[in-house]
Coordinates of C-alpha atoms in Angstrom, one line a residue:
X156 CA 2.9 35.0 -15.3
X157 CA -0.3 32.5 -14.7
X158 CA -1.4 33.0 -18.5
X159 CA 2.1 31.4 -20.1
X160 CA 2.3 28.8 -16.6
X161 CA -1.5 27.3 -17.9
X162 CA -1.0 27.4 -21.3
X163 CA 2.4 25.4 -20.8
X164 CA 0.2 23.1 -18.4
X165 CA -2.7 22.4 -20.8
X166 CA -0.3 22.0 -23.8
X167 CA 1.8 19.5 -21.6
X168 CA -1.5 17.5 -21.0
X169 CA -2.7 17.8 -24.7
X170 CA -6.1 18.4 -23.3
X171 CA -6.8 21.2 -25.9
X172 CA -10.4 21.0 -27.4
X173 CA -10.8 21.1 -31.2
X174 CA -7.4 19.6 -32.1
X175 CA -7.4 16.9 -35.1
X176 CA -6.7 13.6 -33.8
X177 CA -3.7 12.4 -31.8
X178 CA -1.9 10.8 -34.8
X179 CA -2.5 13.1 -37.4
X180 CA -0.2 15.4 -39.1
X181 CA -1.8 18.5 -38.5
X182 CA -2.0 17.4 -34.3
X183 CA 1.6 17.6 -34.3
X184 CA 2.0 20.5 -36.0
X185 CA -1.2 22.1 -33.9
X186 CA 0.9 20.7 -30.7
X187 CA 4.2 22.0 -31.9
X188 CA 3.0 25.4 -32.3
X189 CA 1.3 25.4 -28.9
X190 CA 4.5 24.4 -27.3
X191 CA 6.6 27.0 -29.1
X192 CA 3.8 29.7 -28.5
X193 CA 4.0 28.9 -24.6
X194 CA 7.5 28.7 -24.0
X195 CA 7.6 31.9 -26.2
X196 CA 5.1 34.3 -23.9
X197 CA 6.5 33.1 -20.4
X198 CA 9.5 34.4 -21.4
X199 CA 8.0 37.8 -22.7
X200 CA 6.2 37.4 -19.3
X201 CA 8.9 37.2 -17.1
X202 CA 11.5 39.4 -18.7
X203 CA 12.5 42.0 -16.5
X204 CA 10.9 40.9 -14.0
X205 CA 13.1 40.4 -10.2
X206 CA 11.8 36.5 -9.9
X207 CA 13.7 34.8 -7.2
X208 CA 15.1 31.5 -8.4
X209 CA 13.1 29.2 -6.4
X210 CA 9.9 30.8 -8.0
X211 CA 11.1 31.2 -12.3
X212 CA 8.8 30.4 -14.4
X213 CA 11.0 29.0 -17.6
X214 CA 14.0 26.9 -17.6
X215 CA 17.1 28.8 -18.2
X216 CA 19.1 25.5 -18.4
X217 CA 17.5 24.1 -21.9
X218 CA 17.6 26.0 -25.4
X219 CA 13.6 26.4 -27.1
X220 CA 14.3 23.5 -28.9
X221 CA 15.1 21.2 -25.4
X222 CA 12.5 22.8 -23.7
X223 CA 10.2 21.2 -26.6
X224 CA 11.7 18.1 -26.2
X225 CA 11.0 17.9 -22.3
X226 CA 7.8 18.7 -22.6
X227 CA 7.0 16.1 -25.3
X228 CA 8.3 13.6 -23.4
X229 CA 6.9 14.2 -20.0
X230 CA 3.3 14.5 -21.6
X231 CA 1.1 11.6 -20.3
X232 CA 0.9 8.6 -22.7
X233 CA -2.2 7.3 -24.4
X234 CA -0.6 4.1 -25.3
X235 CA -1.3 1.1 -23.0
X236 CA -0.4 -1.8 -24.3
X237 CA 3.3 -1.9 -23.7
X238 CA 5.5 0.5 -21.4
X239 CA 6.9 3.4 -22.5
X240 CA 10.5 4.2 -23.2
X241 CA 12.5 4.6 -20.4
X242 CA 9.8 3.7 -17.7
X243 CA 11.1 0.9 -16.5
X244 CA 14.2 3.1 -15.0
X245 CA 11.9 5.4 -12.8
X246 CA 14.8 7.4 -11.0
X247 CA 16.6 8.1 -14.4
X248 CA 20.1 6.9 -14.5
X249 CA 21.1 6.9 -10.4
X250 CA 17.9 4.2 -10.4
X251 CA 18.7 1.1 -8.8
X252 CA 18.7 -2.3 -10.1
X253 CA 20.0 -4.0 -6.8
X254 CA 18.0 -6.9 -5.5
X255 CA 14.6 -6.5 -4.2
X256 CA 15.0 -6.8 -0.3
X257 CA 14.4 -4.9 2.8
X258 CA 17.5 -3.0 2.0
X259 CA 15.7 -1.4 -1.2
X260 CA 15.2 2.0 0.0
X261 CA 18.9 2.1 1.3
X262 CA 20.8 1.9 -2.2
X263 CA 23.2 4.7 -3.6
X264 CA 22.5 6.2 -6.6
X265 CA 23.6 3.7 -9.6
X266 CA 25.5 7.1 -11.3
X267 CA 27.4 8.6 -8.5
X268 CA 31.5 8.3 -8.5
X269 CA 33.6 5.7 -6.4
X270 CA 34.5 8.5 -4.3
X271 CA 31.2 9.9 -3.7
X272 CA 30.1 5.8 -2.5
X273 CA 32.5 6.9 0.2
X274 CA 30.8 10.4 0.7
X275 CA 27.2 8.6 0.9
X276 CA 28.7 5.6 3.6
X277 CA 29.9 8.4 6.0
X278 CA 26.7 10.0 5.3
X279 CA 24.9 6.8 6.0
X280 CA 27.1 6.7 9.5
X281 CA 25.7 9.6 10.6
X282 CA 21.9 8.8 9.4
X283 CA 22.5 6.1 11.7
X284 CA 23.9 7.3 14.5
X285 CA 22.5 7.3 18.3
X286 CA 23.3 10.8 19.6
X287 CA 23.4 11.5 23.9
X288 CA 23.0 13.7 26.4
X289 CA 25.6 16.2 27.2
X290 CA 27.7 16.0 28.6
X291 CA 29.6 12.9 27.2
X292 CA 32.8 11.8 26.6
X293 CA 31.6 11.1 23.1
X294 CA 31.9 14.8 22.2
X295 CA 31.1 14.5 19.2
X296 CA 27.8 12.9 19.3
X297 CA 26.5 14.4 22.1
X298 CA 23.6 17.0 22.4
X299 CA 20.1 15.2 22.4
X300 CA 17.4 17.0 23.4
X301 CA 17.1 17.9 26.3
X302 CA 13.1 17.2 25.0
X303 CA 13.4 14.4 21.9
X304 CA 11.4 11.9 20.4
X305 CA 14.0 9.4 18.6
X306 CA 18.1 9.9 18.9
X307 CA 18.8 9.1 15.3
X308 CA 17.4 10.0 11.8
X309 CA 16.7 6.2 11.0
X310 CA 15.0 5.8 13.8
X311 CA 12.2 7.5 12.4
X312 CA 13.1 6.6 8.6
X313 CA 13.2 2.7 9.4
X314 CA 15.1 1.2 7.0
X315 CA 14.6 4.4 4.8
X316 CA 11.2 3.7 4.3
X317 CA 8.5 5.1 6.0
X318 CA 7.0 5.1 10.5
X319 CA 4.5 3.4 11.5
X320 CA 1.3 4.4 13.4
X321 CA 1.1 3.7 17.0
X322 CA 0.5 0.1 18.6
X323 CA -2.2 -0.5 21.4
X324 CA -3.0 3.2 21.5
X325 CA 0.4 4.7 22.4
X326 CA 2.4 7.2 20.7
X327 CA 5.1 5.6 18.3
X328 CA 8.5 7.5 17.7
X329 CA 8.1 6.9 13.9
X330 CA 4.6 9.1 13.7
X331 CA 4.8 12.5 15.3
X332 CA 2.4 14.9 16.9
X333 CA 2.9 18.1 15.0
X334 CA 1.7 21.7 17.7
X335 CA 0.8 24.6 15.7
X336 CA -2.2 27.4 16.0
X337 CA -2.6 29.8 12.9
X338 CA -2.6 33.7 13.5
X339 CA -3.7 35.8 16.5
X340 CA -2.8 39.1 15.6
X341 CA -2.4 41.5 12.9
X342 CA 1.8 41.0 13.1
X343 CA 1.5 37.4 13.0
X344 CA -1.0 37.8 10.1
X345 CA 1.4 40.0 8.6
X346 CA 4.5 37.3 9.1
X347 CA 2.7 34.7 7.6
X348 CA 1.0 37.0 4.6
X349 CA 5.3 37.7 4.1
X350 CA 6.1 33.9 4.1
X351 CA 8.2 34.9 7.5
X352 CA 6.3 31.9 9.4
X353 CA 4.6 28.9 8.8
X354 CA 2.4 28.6 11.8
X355 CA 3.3 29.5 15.5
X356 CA 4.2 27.2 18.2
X357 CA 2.0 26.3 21.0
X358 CA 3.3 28.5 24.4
X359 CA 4.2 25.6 26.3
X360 CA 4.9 22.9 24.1
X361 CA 6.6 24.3 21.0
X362 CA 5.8 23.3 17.4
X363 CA 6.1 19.0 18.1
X364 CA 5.3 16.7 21.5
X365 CA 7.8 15.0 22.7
X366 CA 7.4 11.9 24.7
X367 CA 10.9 11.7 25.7
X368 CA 13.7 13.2 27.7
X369 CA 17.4 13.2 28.7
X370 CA 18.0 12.3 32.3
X371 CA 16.5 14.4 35.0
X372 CA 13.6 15.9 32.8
X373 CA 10.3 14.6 32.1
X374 CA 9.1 14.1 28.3
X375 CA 6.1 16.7 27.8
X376 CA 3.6 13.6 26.9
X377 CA 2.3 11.2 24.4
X378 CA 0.9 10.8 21.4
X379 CA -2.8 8.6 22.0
X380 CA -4.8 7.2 18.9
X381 CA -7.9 5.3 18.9
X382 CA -9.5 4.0 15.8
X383 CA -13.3 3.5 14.6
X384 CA -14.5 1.7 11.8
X385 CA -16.3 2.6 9.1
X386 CA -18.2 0.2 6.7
X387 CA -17.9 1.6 2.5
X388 CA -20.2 -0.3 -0.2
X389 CA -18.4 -0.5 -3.5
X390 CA -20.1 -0.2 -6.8
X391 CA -20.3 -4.0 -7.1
X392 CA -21.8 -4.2 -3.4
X393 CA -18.0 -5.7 -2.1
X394 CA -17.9 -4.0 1.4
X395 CA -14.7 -2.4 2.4
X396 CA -13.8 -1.4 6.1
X397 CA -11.7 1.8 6.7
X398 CA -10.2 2.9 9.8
X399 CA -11.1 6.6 11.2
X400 CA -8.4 8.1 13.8
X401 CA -8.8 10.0 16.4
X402 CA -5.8 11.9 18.2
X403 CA -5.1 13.4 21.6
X404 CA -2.3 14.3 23.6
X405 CA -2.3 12.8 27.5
X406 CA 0.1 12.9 30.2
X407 CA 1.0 16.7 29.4
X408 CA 3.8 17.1 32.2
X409 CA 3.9 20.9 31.7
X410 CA -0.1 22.2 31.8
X411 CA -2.4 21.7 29.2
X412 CA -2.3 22.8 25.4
X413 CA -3.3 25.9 24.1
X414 CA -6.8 26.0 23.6
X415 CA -6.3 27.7 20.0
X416 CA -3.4 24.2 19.6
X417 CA -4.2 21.9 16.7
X418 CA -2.9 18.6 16.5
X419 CA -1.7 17.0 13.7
X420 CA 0.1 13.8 13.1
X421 CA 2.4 12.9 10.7
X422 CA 3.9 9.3 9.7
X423 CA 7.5 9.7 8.6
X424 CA 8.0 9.1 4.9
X425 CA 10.7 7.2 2.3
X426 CA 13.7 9.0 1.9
X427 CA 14.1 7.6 -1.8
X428 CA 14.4 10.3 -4.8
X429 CA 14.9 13.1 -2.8
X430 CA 18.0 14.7 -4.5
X431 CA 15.8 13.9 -7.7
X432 CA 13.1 15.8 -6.4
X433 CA 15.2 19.0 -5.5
X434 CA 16.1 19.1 -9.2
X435 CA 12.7 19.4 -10.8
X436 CA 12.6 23.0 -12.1
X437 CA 10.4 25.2 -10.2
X438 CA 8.6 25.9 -13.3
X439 CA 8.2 22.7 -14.6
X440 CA 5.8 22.1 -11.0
X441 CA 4.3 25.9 -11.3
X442 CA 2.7 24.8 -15.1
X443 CA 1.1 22.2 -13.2
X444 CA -0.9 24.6 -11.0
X445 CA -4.0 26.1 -11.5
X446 CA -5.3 27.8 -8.1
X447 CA -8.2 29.4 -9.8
X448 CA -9.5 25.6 -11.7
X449 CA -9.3 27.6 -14.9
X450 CA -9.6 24.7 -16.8
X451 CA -12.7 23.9 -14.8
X452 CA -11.3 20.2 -14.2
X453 CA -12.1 20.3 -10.0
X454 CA -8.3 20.0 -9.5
X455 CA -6.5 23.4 -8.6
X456 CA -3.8 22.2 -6.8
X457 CA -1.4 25.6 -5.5
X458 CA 2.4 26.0 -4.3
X459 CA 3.3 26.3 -1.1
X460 CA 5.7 29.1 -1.3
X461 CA 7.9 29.8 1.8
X462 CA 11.3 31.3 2.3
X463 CA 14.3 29.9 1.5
X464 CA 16.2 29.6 5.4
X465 CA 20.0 30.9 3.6
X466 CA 18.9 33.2 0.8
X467 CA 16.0 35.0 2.8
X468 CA 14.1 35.1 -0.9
X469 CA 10.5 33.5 -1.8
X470 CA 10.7 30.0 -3.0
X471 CA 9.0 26.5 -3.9
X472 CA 8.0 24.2 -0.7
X473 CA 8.5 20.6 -2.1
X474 CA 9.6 18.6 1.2
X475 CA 7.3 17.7 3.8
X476 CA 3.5 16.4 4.0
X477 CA 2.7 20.0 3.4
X478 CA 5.6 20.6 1.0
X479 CA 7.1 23.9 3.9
X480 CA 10.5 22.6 3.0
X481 CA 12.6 24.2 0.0
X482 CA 15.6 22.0 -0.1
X483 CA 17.0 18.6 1.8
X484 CA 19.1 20.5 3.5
X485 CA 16.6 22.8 5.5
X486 CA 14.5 20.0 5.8
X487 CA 17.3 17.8 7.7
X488 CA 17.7 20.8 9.5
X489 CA 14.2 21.1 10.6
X490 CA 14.2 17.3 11.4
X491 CA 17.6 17.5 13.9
X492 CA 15.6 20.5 15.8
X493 CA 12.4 19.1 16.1
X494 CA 12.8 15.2 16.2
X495 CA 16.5 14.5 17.8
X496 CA 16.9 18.5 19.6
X497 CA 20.3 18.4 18.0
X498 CA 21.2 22.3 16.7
X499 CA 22.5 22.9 12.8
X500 CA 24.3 26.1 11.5
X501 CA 20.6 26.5 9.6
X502 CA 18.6 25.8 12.7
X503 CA 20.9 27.1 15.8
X504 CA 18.6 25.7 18.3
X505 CA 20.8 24.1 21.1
X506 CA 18.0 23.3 23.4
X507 CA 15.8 21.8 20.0
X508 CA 12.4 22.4 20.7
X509 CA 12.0 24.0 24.3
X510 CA 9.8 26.9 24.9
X511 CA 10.5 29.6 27.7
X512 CA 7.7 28.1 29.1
X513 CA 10.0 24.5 30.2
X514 CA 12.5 26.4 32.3
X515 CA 13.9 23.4 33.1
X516 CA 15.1 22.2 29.5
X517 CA 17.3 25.6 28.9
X518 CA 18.6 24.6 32.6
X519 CA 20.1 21.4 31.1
X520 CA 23.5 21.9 29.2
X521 CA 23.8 21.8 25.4
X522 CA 26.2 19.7 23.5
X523 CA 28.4 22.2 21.5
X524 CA 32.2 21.5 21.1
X525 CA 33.8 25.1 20.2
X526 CA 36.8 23.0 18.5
X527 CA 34.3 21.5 16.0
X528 CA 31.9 24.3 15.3
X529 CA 28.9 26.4 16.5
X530 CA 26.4 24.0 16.7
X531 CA 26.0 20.2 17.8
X532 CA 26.2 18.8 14.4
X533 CA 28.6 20.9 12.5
X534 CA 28.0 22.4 8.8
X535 CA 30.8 18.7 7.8
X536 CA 27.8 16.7 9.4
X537 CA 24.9 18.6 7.3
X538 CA 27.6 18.0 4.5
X539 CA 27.5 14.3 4.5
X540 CA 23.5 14.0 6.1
X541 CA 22.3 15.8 2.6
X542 CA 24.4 14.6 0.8
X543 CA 23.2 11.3 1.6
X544 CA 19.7 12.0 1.9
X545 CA 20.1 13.1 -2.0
X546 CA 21.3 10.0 -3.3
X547 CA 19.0 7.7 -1.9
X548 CA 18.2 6.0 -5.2
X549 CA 14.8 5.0 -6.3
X550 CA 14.4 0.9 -7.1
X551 CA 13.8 0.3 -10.9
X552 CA 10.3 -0.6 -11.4
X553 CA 8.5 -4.3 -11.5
X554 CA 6.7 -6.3 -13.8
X555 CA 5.7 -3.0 -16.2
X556 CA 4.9 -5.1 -19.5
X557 CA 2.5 -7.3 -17.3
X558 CA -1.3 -7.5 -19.1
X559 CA -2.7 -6.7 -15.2
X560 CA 0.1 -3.9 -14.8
X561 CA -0.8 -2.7 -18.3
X562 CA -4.6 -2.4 -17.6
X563 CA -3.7 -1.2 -13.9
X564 CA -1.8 1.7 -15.8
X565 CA -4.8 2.6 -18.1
X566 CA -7.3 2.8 -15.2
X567 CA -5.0 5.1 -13.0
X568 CA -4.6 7.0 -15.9
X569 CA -8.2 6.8 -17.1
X570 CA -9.9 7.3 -13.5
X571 CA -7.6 11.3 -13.2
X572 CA -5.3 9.8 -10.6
X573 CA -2.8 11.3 -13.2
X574 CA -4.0 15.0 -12.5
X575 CA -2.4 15.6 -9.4
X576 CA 0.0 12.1 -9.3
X577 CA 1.9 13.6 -12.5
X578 CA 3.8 10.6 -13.9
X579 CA 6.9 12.6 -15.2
X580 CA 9.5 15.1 -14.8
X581 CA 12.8 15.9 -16.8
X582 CA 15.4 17.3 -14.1
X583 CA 17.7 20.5 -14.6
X584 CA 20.9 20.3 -15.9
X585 CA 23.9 21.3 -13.4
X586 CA 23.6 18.8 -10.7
X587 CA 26.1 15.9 -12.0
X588 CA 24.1 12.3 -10.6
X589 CA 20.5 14.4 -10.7
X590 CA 21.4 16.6 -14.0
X591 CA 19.0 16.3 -17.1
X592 CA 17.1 12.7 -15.9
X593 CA 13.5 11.4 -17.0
X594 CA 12.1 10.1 -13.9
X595 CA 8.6 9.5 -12.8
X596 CA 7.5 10.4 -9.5
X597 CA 4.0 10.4 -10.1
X598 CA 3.4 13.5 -8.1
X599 CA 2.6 17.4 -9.0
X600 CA 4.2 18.4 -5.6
X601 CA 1.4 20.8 -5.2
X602 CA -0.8 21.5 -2.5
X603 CA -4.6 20.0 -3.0
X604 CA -7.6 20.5 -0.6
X605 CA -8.4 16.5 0.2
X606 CA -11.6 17.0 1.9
X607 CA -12.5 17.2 5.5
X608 CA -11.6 13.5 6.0
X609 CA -8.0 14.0 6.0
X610 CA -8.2 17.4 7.5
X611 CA -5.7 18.0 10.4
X612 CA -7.2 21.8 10.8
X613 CA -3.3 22.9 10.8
X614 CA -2.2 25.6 8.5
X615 CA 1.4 25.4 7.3
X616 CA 2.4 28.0 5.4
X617 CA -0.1 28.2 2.4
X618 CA -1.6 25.2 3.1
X619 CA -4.7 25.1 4.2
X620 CA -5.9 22.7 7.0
X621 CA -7.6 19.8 4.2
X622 CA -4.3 20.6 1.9
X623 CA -1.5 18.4 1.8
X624 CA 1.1 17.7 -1.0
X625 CA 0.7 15.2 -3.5
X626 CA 2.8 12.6 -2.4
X627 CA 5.1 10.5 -4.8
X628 CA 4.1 6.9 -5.2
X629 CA 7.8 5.7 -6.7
X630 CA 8.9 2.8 -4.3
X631 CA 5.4 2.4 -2.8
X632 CA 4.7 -1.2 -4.1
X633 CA 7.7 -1.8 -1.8
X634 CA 6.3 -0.6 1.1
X635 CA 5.5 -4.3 3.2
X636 CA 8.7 -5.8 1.4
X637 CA 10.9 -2.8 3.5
X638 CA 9.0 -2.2 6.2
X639 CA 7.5 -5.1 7.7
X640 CA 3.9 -3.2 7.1
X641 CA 1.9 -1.1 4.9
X642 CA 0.5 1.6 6.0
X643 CA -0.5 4.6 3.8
X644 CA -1.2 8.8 4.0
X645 CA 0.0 11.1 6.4
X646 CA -0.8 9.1 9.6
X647 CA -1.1 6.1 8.4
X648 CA -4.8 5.3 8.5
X649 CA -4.8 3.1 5.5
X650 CA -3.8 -0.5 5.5
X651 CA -4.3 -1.1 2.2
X652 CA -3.6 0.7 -0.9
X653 CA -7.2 1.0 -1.9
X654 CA -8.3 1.6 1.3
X655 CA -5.6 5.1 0.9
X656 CA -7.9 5.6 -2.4
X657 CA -11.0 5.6 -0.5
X658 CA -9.6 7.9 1.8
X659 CA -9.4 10.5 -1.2
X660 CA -12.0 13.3 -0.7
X661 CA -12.1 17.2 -2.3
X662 CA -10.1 17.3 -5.2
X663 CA -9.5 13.2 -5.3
X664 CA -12.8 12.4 -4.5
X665 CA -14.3 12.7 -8.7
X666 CA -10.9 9.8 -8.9
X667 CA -11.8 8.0 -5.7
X668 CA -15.9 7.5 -6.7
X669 CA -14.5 6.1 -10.4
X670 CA -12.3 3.8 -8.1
X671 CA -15.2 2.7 -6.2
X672 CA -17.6 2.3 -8.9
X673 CA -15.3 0.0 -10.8
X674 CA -15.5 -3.6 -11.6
X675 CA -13.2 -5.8 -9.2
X676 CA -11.2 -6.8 -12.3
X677 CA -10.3 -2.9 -12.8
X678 CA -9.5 -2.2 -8.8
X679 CA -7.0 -4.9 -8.8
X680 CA -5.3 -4.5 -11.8
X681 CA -5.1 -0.6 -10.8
X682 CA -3.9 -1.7 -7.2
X683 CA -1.3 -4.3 -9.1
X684 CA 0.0 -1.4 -11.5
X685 CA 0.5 0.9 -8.0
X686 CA 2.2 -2.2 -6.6
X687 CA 5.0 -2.3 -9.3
X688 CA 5.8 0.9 -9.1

């Protein structure tokens, strides 16, 4: 399967040597054939074989002919001096043209129905809602915990949009404190080698810390971060100042950590284009990988494959800083357990995150009404959370035929941000709001080794301790405008958007030295370009 995957990756990037020039006859012709042949031997390649869903490696929703068609389109333009086609619309038809306010994140998709509007405000209700203790004479909503760090999903999505790190030191309930230790044993090594586990929980303090509690029990501790500076000369001798973190866990109410425990925190991110996201083929993200660098470019970037929680089978991690979610649905799942200890049909966890180790939480009684299900938030809930959390629509974009936006474009283009932040994706048909868009992410949703900088030593799944997902940087111009600050990567380190590029290391650091070594001019415009996105 690799063969036809990287042949369909370097003919979507054009980056072929030998072929006549770009606007020549015989280019397309050269290109068309390349596409043809591609599309052609990854279907030879996977015929008969048993490939789960999640993992094909063609599109069985477009003819030859519209598999052509996407992959023309989606391949990177080399005209800069007007937008493209389209561009300005970055979440396809559901993108949303409302005013530019802090309510940007919180739009409905432009293309869903009048009655789905209705579906996505009840879904909103419950995004919303502050969930108790049991028990309660609010049946319905009760459940938290017992151990919890926030008691409703915006909480933690403020507004939407992304957390915040700490303030003054202390833990923050929109950045989390993520427990996990890799293998031990050879049956653990064997679970994760099976994609039956991720990681495994610390033995006291489960897979997240939890500062808080319901009545009568203590919250297992806080997250602490202090911050060092350190000094970066530019090529033009500007200076830049970046902040280095350092995390630790204090107050531990039930004994200390695991010595084998690694910490790892992670800032909640936007919820916008998610339902877009879970409709990008799997094998339109799989062309993009290369885990060997074949084409010798210093950018691998690998899937993170994990199992699908309903169908039991191998599939594509796209969710999450380490992409270990398949769908919106299991992540929501994973997010009522961990974050809010409220149990799902997917995640049966009355008691959330509590180890055998906290007697005292299974002591504490759980919230589950019989008369409206098996679990504290009942499959109608998950219903309207997901659904919801997929139509989330992305604002259109700002400024894009801008001289400084225009350049800004070029150089991102021009530096190899574009190698893991891919610009643009066409979405399977089937999915009625999300069916058959061109929208532009600007992200591989691959794994890719970022140095030991940003290392948080924590394997999840495939990923490696220094690999996270590419993230996508749709909406990310918006960040201070929704909320209030702007803070970038996975624990929010960055305060600036070129202070996140300086942060690049492995794989981005060939794209962060460019960034550096540039004039001021050719920063700014690049930050401007990132800023009307």
């Amino acid at each position: 399967m690799r063969r036809p995957v990287n042949l369909l990756r370097r003919a979507r990037r054009a980056d072929i040597d030998g072929l006549p020039h770009q606007k020549s006859p015989r280019y397309r012709i050269y290109r068309g054939v390349l596409l043809l042949l591609a599309i052609t031997l990854s279907a030879i390649a996977t015929a008969g074989e048993p490939v789960p869903a999640g993992l094909a490696s063609s599109r069985t929703d477009l003819t030859p002919k519209d598999q052509a068609r996407v992959l023309a389109v989606t391949r990177p333009t080399t005209d800069f001096t007007k937008p493209e086609q389209f561009e300005l619309m970055q979440g396809g038809a559901g993108t949303s043209e409302k005013d530019v306010n802090r309510d940007a994140f919180s739009q409905s998709s432009a293309n869903i129905t009048f009655e789905e509007e209705g579906t996505f405000k009840l879904g909103n209700a419950l995004f919303r809602k502050n969930w108790v203790s049991s028990p309660s004479s609010t049946q319905a909503s009760d459940g938290l915990g017992p151990l919890f760090n926030e008691r409703a999903c915006q909480n933690c999505h403020l507004k939407d949009g992304r957390g915040r790190p700490p303030e003054g030191g202390i833990g923050s309930s929109s950045m989390f404190l993520r427990l996990a230790r890799d293998a031990s044993n050879a049956e653990e090594r064997a679970a994760l080698a099976d994609h039956k586990a991720l990681n495994f929980p610390d033995p006291i303090y489960g897979s997240q810390l939890q500062d808080l509690a319901v009545p009568g029990l203590k919250g297992e501790g806080r997250m602490r971060v202090e911050y060092s500076e350190e000094k970066v000369t530019l090529g033009d001798g500007s200076v830049v100042s970046l902040r280095k973190p350092t995390y630790t866990a204090e107050g531990l109410a039930y004994g200390p950590l695991d010595p084998r425990t690694t910490l790892s925190p992670r800032l909640t991110p936007p919820m916008i284009g998610l339902g877009l996201i879970e409709q990008i083929a799997p094998s339109d993200i799989l062309a993009h990988a290369d885990p060997d660098d074949r084409d010798g470019d210093g950018i691998s970037g690998r899937a993170n494959i994990v199992r699908d929680a309903l169908s039991g089978e191998p599939t594509l991690g796209r969710f999450g800083w380490k992409a270990q979610a398949a769908s919106i649905r299991q992540q929501a799942a994973d997010a009522f357990a961990g974050d809010i200890g409220i149990s799902t049909p997917e995640e049966p966890k009355h008691w959330g995150d509590c180890t055998q180790a906290e007697k005292a939480c299974f002591a504490m009684p759980d919230g589950v009404q019989q008369r409206l299900g098996t679990a504290e938030a009942p499959p109608p809930v998950m219903d309207l959370v997901t659904f919801y959390s997929q139509n989330l629509a992305v604002p259109a974009r700002r400024d894009i035929g801008t001289r400084q936006v225009l350049a800004g474009k070029k150089q991102f283009y021009e530096m190899g941000c574009i190698s893991c932040h891919t610009p643009k994706f066409v979405t399977m048909r089937g999915n009625k709001a999300q069916a058959f868009q061109l929208i532009w992410p600007y992200s591989d949703f691959l794994l890719h080794d970022m140095g030991e900088d940003l290392a948080d030593g924590q394997r999840v799944g495939e990923a490696s301790g220094s690999e996270w997902r590419t993230p996508p940087l749709w909406g990310i111009g918006l960040t201070a405008t929704v909320n209030g600050n702007s803070f970038y990567l996975h624990d929010g380190r960055a305060r600036t958007l070129a202070e996140a590029i300086l942060r690049h290391g492995g794989e981005g650091r060939k794209a962060r030295d460019r960034f550096a070594g540039a004039a001021a001019a050719d920063r700014d415009a690049l930050i401007k370009f990132l800023e009307s996105l």
